[in-house]
mmCIF file with all atom_site columns, C-alpha atoms in Angstrom:
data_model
loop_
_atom_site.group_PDB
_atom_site.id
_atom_site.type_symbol
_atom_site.label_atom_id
_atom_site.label_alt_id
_atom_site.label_comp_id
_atom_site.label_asym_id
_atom_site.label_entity_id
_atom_site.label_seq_id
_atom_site.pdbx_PDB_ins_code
_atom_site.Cartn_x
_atom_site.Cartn_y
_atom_site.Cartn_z
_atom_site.occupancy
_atom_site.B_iso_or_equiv
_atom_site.pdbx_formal_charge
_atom_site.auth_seq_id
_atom_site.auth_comp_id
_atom_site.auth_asym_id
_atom_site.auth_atom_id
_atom_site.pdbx_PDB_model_num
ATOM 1   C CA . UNK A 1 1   ? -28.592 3.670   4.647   1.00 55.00 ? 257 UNK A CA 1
ATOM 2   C CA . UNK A 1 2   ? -30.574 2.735   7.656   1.00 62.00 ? 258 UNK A CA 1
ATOM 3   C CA . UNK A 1 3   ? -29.908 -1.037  8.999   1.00 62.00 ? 259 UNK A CA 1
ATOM 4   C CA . UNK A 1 4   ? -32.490 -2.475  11.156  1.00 66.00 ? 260 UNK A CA 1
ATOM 5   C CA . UNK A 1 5   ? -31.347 -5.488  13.439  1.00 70.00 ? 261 UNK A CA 1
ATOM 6   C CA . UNK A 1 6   ? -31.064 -9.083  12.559  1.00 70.00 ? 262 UNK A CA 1
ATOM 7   C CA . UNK A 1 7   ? -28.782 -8.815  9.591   1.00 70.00 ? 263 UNK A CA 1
ATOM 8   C CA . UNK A 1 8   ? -26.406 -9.727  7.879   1.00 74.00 ? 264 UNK A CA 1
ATOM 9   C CA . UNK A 1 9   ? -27.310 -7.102  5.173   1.00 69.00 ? 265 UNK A CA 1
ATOM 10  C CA . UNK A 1 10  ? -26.482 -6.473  1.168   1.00 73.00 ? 266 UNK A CA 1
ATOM 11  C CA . UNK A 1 11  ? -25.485 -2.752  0.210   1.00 70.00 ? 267 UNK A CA 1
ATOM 12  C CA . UNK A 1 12  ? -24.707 -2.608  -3.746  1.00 72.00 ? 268 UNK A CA 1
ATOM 13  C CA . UNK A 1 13  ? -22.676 0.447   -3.798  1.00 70.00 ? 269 UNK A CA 1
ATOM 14  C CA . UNK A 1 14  ? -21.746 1.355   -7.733  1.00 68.00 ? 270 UNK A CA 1
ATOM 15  C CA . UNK A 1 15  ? -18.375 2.116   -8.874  1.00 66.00 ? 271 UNK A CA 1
ATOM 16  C CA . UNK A 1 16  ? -16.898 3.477   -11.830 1.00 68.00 ? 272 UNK A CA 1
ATOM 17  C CA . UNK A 1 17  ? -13.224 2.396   -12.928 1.00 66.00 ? 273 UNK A CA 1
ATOM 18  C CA . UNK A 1 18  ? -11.364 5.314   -14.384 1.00 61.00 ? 274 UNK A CA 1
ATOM 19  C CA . UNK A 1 19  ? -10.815 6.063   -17.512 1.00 65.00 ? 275 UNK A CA 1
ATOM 20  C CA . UNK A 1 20  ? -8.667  8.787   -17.502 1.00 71.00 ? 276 UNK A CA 1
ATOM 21  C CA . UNK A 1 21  ? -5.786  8.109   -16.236 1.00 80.00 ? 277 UNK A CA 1
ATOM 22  C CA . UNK A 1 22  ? -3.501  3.846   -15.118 1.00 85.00 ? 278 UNK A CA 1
ATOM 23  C CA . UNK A 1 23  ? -4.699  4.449   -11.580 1.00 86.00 ? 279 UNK A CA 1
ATOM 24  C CA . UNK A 1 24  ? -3.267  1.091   -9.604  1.00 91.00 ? 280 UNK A CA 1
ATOM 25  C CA . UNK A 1 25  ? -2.865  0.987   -5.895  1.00 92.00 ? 281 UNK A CA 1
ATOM 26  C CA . UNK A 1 26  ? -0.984  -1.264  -3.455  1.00 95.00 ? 282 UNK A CA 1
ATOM 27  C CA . UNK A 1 27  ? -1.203  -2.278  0.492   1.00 95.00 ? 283 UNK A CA 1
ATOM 28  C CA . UNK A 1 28  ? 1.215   -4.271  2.953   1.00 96.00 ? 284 UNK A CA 1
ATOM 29  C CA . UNK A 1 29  ? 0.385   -5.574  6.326   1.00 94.00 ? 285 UNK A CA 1
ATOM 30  C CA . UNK A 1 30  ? 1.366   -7.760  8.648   1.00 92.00 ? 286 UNK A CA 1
ATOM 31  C CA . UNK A 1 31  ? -0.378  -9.543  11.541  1.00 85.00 ? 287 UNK A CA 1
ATOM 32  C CA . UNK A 1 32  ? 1.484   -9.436  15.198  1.00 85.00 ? 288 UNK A CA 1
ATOM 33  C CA . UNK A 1 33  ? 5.814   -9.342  15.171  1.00 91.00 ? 289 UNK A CA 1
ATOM 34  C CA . UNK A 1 34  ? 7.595   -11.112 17.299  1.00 92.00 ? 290 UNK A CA 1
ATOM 35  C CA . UNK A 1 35  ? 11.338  -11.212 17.083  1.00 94.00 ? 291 UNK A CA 1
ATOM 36  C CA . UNK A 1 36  ? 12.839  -14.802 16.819  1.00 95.00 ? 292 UNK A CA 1
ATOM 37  C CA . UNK A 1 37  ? 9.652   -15.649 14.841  1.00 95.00 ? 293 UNK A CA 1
ATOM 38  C CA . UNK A 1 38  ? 8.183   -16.056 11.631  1.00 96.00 ? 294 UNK A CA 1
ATOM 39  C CA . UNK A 1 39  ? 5.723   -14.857 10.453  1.00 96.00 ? 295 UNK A CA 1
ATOM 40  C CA . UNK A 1 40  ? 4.486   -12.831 7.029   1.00 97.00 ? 296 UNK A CA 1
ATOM 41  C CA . UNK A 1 41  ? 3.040   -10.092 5.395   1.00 97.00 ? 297 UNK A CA 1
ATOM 42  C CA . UNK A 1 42  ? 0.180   -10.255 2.610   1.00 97.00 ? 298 UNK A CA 1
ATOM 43  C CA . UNK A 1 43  ? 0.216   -7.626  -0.045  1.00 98.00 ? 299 UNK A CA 1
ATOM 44  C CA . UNK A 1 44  ? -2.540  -6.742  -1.945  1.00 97.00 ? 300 UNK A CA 1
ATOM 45  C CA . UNK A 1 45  ? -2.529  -5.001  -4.841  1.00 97.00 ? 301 UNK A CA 1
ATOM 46  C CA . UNK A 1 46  ? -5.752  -3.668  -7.821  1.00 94.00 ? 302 UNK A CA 1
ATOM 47  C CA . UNK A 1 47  ? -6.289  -1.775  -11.125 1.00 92.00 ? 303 UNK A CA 1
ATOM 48  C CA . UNK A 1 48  ? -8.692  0.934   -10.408 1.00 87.00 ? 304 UNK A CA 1
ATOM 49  C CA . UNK A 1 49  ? -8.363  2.132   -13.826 1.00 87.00 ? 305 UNK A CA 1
ATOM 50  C CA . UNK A 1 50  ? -10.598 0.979   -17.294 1.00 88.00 ? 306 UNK A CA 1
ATOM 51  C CA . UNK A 1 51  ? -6.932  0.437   -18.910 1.00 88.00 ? 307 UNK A CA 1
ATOM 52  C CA . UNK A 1 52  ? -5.526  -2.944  -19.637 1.00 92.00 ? 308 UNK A CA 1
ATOM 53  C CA . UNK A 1 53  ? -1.782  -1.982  -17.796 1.00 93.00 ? 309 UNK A CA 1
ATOM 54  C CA . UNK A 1 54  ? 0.623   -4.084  -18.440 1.00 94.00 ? 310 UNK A CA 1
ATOM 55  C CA . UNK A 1 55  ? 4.495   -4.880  -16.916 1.00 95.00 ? 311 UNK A CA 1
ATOM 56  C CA . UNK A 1 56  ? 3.067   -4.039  -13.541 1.00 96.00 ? 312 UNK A CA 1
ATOM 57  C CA . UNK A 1 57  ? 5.329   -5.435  -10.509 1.00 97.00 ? 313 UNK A CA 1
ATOM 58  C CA . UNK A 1 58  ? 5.383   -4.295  -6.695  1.00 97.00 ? 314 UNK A CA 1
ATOM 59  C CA . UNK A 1 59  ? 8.925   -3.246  -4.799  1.00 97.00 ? 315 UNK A CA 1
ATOM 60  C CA . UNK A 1 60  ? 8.667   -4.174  -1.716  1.00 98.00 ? 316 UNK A CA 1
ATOM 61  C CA . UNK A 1 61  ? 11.070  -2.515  1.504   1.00 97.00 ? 317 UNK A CA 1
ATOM 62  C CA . UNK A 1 62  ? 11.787  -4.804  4.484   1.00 97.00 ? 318 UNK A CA 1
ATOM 63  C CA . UNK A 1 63  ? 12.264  -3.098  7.802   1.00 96.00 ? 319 UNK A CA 1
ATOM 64  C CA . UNK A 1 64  ? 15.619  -3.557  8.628   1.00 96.00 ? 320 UNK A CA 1
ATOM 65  C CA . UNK A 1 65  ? 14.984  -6.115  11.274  1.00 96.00 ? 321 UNK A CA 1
ATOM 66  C CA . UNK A 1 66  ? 12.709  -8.122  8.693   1.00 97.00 ? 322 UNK A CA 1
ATOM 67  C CA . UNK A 1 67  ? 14.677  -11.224 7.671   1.00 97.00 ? 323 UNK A CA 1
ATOM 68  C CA . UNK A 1 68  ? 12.962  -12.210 3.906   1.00 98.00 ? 324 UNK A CA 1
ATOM 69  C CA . UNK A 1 69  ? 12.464  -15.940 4.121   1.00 98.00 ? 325 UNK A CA 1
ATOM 70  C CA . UNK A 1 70  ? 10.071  -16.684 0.812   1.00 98.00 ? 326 UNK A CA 1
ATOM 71  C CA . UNK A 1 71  ? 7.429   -15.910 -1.092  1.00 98.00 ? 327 UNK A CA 1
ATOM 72  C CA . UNK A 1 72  ? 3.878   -16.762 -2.645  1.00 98.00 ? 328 UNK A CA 1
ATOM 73  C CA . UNK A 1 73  ? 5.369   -15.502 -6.130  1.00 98.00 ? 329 UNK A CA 1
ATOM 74  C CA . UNK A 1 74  ? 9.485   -15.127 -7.080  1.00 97.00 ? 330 UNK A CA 1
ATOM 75  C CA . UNK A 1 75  ? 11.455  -12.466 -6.096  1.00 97.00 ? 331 UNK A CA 1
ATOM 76  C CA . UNK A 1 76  ? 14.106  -10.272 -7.211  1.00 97.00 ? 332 UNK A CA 1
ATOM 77  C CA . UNK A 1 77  ? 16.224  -8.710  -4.888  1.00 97.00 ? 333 UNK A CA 1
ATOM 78  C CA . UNK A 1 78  ? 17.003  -5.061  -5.792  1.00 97.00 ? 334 UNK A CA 1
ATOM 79  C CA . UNK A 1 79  ? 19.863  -4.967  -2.730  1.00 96.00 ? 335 UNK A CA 1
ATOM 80  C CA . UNK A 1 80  ? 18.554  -2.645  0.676   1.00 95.00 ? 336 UNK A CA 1
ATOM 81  C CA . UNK A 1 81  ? 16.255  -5.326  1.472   1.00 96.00 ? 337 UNK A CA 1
ATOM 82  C CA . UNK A 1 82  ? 14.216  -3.863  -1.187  1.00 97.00 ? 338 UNK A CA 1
ATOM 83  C CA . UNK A 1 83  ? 12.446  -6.861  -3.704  1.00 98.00 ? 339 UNK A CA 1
ATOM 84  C CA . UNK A 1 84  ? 10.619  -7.234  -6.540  1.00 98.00 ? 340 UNK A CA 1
ATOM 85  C CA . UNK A 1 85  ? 7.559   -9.079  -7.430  1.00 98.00 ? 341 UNK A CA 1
ATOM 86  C CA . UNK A 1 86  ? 6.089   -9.003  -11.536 1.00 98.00 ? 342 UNK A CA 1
ATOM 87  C CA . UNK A 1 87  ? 2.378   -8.589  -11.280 1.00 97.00 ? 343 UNK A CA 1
ATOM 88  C CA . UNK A 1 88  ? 2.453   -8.896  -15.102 1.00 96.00 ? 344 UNK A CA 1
ATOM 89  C CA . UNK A 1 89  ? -0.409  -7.228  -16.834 1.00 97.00 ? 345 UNK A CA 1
ATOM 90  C CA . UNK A 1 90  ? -3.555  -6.083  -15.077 1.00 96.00 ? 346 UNK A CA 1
ATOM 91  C CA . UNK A 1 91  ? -7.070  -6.100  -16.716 1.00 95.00 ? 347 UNK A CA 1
ATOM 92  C CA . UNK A 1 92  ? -9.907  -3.307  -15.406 1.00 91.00 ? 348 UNK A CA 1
ATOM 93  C CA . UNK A 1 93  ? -10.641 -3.613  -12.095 1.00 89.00 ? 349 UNK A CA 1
ATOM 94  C CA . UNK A 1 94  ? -8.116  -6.716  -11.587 1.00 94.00 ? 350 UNK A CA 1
ATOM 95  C CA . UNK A 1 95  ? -7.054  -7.051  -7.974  1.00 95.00 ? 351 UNK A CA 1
ATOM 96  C CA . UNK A 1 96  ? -4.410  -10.004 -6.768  1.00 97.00 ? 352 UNK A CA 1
ATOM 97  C CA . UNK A 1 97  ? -2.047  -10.361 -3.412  1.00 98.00 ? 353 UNK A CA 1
ATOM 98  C CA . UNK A 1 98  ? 0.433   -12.231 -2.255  1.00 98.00 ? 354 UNK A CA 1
ATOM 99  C CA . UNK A 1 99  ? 2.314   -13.347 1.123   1.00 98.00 ? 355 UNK A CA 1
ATOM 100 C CA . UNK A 1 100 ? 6.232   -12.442 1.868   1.00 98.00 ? 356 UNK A CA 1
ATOM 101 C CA . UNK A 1 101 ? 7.567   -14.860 4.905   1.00 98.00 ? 357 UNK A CA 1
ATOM 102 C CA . UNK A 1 102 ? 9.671   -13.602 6.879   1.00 97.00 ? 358 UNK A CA 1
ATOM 103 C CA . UNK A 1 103 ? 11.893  -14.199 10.324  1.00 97.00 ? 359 UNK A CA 1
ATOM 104 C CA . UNK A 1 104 ? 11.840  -11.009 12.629  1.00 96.00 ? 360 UNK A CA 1
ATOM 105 C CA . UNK A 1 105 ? 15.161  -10.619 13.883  1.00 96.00 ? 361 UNK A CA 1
ATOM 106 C CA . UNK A 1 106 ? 15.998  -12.179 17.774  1.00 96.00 ? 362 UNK A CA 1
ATOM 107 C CA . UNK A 1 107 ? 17.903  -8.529  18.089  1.00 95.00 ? 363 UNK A CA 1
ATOM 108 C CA . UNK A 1 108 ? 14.868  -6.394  16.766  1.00 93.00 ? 364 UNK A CA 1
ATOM 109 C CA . UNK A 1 109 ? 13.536  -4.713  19.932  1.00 89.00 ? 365 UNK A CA 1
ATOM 110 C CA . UNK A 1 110 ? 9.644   -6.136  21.500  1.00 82.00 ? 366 UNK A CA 1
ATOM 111 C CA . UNK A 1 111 ? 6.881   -3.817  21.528  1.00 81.00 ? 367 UNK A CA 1
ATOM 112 C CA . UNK A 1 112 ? 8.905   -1.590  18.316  1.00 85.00 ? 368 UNK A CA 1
ATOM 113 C CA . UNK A 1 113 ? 7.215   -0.587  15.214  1.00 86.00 ? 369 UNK A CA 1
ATOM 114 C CA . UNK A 1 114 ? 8.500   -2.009  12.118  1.00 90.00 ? 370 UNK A CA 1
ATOM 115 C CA . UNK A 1 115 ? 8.165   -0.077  8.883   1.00 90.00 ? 371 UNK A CA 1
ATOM 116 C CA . UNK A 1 116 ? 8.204   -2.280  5.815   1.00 95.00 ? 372 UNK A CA 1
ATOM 117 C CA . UNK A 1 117 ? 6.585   -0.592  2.783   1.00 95.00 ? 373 UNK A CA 1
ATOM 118 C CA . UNK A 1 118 ? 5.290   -1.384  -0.984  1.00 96.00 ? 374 UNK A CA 1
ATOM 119 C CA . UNK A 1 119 ? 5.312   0.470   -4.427  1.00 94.00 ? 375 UNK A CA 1
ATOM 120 C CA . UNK A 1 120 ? 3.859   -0.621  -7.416  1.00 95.00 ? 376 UNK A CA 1
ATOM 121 C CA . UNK A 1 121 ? 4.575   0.373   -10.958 1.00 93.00 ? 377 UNK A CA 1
ATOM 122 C CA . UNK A 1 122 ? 4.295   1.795   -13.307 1.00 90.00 ? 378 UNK A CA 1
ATOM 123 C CA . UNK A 1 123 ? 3.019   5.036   -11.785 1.00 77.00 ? 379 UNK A CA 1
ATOM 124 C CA . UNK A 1 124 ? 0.986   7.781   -14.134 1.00 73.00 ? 380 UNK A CA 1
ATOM 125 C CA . UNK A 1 125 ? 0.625   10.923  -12.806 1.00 63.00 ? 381 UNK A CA 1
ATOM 126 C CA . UNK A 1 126 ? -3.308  11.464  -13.502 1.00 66.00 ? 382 UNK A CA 1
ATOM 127 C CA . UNK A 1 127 ? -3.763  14.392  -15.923 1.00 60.00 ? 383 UNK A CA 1
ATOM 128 C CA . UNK A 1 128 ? -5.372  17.280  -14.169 1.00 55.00 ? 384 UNK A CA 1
ATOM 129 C CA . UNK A 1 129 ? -9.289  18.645  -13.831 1.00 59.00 ? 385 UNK A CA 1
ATOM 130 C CA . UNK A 1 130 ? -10.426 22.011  -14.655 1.00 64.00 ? 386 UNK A CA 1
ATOM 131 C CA . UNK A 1 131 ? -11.601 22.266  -11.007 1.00 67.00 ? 387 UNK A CA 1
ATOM 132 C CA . UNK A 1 132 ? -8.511  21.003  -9.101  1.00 71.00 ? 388 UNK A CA 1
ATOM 133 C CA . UNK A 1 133 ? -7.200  24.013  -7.379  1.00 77.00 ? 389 UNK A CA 1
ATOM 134 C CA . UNK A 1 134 ? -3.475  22.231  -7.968  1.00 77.00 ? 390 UNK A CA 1
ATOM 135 C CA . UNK A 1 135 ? -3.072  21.264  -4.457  1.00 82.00 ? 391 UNK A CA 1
ATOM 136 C CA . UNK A 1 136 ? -1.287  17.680  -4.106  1.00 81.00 ? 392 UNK A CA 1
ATOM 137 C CA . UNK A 1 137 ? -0.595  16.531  -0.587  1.00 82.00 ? 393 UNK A CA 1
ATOM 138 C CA . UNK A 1 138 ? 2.260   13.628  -0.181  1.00 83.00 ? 394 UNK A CA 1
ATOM 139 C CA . UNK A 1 139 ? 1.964   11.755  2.509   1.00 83.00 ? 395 UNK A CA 1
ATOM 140 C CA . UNK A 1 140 ? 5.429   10.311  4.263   1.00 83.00 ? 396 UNK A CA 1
ATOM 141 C CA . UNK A 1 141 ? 5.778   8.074   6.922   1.00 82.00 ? 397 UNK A CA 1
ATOM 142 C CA . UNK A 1 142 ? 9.171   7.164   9.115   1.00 82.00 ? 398 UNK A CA 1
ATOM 143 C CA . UNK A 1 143 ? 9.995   5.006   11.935  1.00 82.00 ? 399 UNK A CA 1
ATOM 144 C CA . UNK A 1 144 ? 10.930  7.161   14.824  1.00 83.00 ? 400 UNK A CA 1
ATOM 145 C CA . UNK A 1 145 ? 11.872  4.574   17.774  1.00 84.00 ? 401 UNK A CA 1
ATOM 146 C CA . UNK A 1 146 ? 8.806   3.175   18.793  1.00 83.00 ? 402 UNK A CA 1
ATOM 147 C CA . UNK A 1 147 ? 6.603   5.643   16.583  1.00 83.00 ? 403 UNK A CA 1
ATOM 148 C CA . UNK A 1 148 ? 5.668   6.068   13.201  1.00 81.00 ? 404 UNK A CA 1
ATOM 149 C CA . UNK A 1 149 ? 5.704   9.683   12.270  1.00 85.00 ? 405 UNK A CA 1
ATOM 150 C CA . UNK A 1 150 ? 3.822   11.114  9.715   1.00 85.00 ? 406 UNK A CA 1
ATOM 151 C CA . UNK A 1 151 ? 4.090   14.275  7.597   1.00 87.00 ? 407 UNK A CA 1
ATOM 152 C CA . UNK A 1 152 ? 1.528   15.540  5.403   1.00 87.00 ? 408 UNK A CA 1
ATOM 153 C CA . UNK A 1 153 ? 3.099   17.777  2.478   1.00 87.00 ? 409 UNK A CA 1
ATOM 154 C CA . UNK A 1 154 ? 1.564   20.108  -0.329  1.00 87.00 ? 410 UNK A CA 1
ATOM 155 C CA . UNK A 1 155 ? 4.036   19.419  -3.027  1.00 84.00 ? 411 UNK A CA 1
ATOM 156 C CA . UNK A 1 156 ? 1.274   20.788  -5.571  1.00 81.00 ? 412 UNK A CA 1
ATOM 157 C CA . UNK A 1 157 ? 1.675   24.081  -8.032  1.00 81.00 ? 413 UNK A CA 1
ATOM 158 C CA . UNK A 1 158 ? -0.717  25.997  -5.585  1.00 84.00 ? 414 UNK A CA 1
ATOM 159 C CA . UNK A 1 159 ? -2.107  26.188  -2.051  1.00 87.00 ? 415 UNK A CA 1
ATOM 160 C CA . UNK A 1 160 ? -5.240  23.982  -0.901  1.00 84.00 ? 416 UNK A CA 1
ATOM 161 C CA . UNK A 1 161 ? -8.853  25.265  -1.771  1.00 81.00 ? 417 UNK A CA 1
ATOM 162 C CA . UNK A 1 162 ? -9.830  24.291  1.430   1.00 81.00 ? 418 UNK A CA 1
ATOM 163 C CA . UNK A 1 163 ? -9.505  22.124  4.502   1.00 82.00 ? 419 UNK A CA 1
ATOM 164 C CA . UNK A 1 164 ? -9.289  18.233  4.267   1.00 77.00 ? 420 UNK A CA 1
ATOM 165 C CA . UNK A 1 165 ? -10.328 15.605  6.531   1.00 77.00 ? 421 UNK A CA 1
ATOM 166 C CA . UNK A 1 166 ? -7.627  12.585  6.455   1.00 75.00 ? 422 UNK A CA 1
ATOM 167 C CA . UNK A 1 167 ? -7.726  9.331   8.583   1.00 73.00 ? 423 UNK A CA 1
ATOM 168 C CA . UNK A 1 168 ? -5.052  7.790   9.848   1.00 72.00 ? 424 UNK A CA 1
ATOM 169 C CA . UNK A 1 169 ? -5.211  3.348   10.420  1.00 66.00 ? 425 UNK A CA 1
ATOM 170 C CA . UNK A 1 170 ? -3.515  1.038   12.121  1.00 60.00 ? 426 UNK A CA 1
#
C-alpha cells in the first residue's frame, strides 16, 4: 500500500485464526541489563488458533545470572531457574503478558548477552498439508560468550522444496 505524507495512517489487514490445528505462541524480552540492577522482562503470550485451549501455562528459563525477584502473576519454580506461570484457558485469538522482575547479578559480566527463554504449553504438532514437502526447520539458539549463536535445523521427514528467507531480531 502506498502512504502519502502527513499520516498517521489505518491499514485493516484481515486475519484468519486457525482452525486446524491449538496453534499458541509465546515471546520474552527484556529492556537494557545491567548487573547490580533490577530490572524485568515482559512476556507476551496469544492463541492463534479458533480452539478454546485450555490448561495453558508458560515455563520460563532465567539466564543463569538472572536473579528472579517477582512476578505480575504466581510462580512455580520447576528448579534450574526454570518457572512456571498458568495462563489458564485461552479463547480464539486471546492474547495476555506479563512482567518477571528480576536482579541481574553484580558478578554477571557488562556488555554480555543474557539468554533467558519461554515455552508455552500445551504444544500440538499441526497435522500436515497435502502440499508441505515435509521439511520442518528448528530453530536453536545458545549463548556463546558475548554471542548468541544460532542454528537452523531440518528435523523434517524430507529435504526443503526450496530456499527460505528467515530474519533474524534483536
Amino acid at each position: 500500500f502506498d502512504l502519502t505524507q502527513g499520516g498517521p495512517w489505518t491499514q485493516n489487514i484481515p486475519v484468519q485464526l486457525t482452525d486446524e490445528c491449538n496453534l499458541l505462541n509465546v515471546d520474552i524480552a527484556a529492556n537494557f541489563m545491567r548487573p547490580c540492577f533490577a530490572g524485568n522482562y515482559t512476556v507476551n503470550y496469544v492463541n492463534f488458533s479458533q480452539n478454546t485451549i485450555s490448561s495453558t501455562h508458560v515455563d520460563v528459563t532465567l539466564d543463569p545470572y538472572v536473579q528472579y525477584q517477582g512476578a505480575t502473576i504466581p510462580a512455580v519454580p520447576q528448579g534450574n531457574n526454570i518457572y512456571r506461570f498458568q495462563t489458564g484457558t485461552l479463547s480464539p485469538g486471546t492474547a495476555g503478558s506479563f512482567r518477571i522482575f528480576y536482579v541481574l547479578d553484580c558478578d554477571a559480566p557488562d556488555g554480555a548477552t543474557h539468554c533467558s527463554e519461554a515455552a508455552i504449553s500445551p504444544y500440538d504438532n499441526c497435522p500436515s498439508q497435502e502440499a508441505w514437502s515435509g521439511a520442518e526447520l528448528r530453530v536453536t539458539g545458545a549463548c556463546d560468550g558475548d554471542s548468541v549463536r544460532l542454528k537452523i535445523t531440518n528435523v523434517g521427514v524430507n529435504p526443503m522444496a526450496g530456499k527460505l528467507n528467515y530474519v533474524v531480531t534483536e
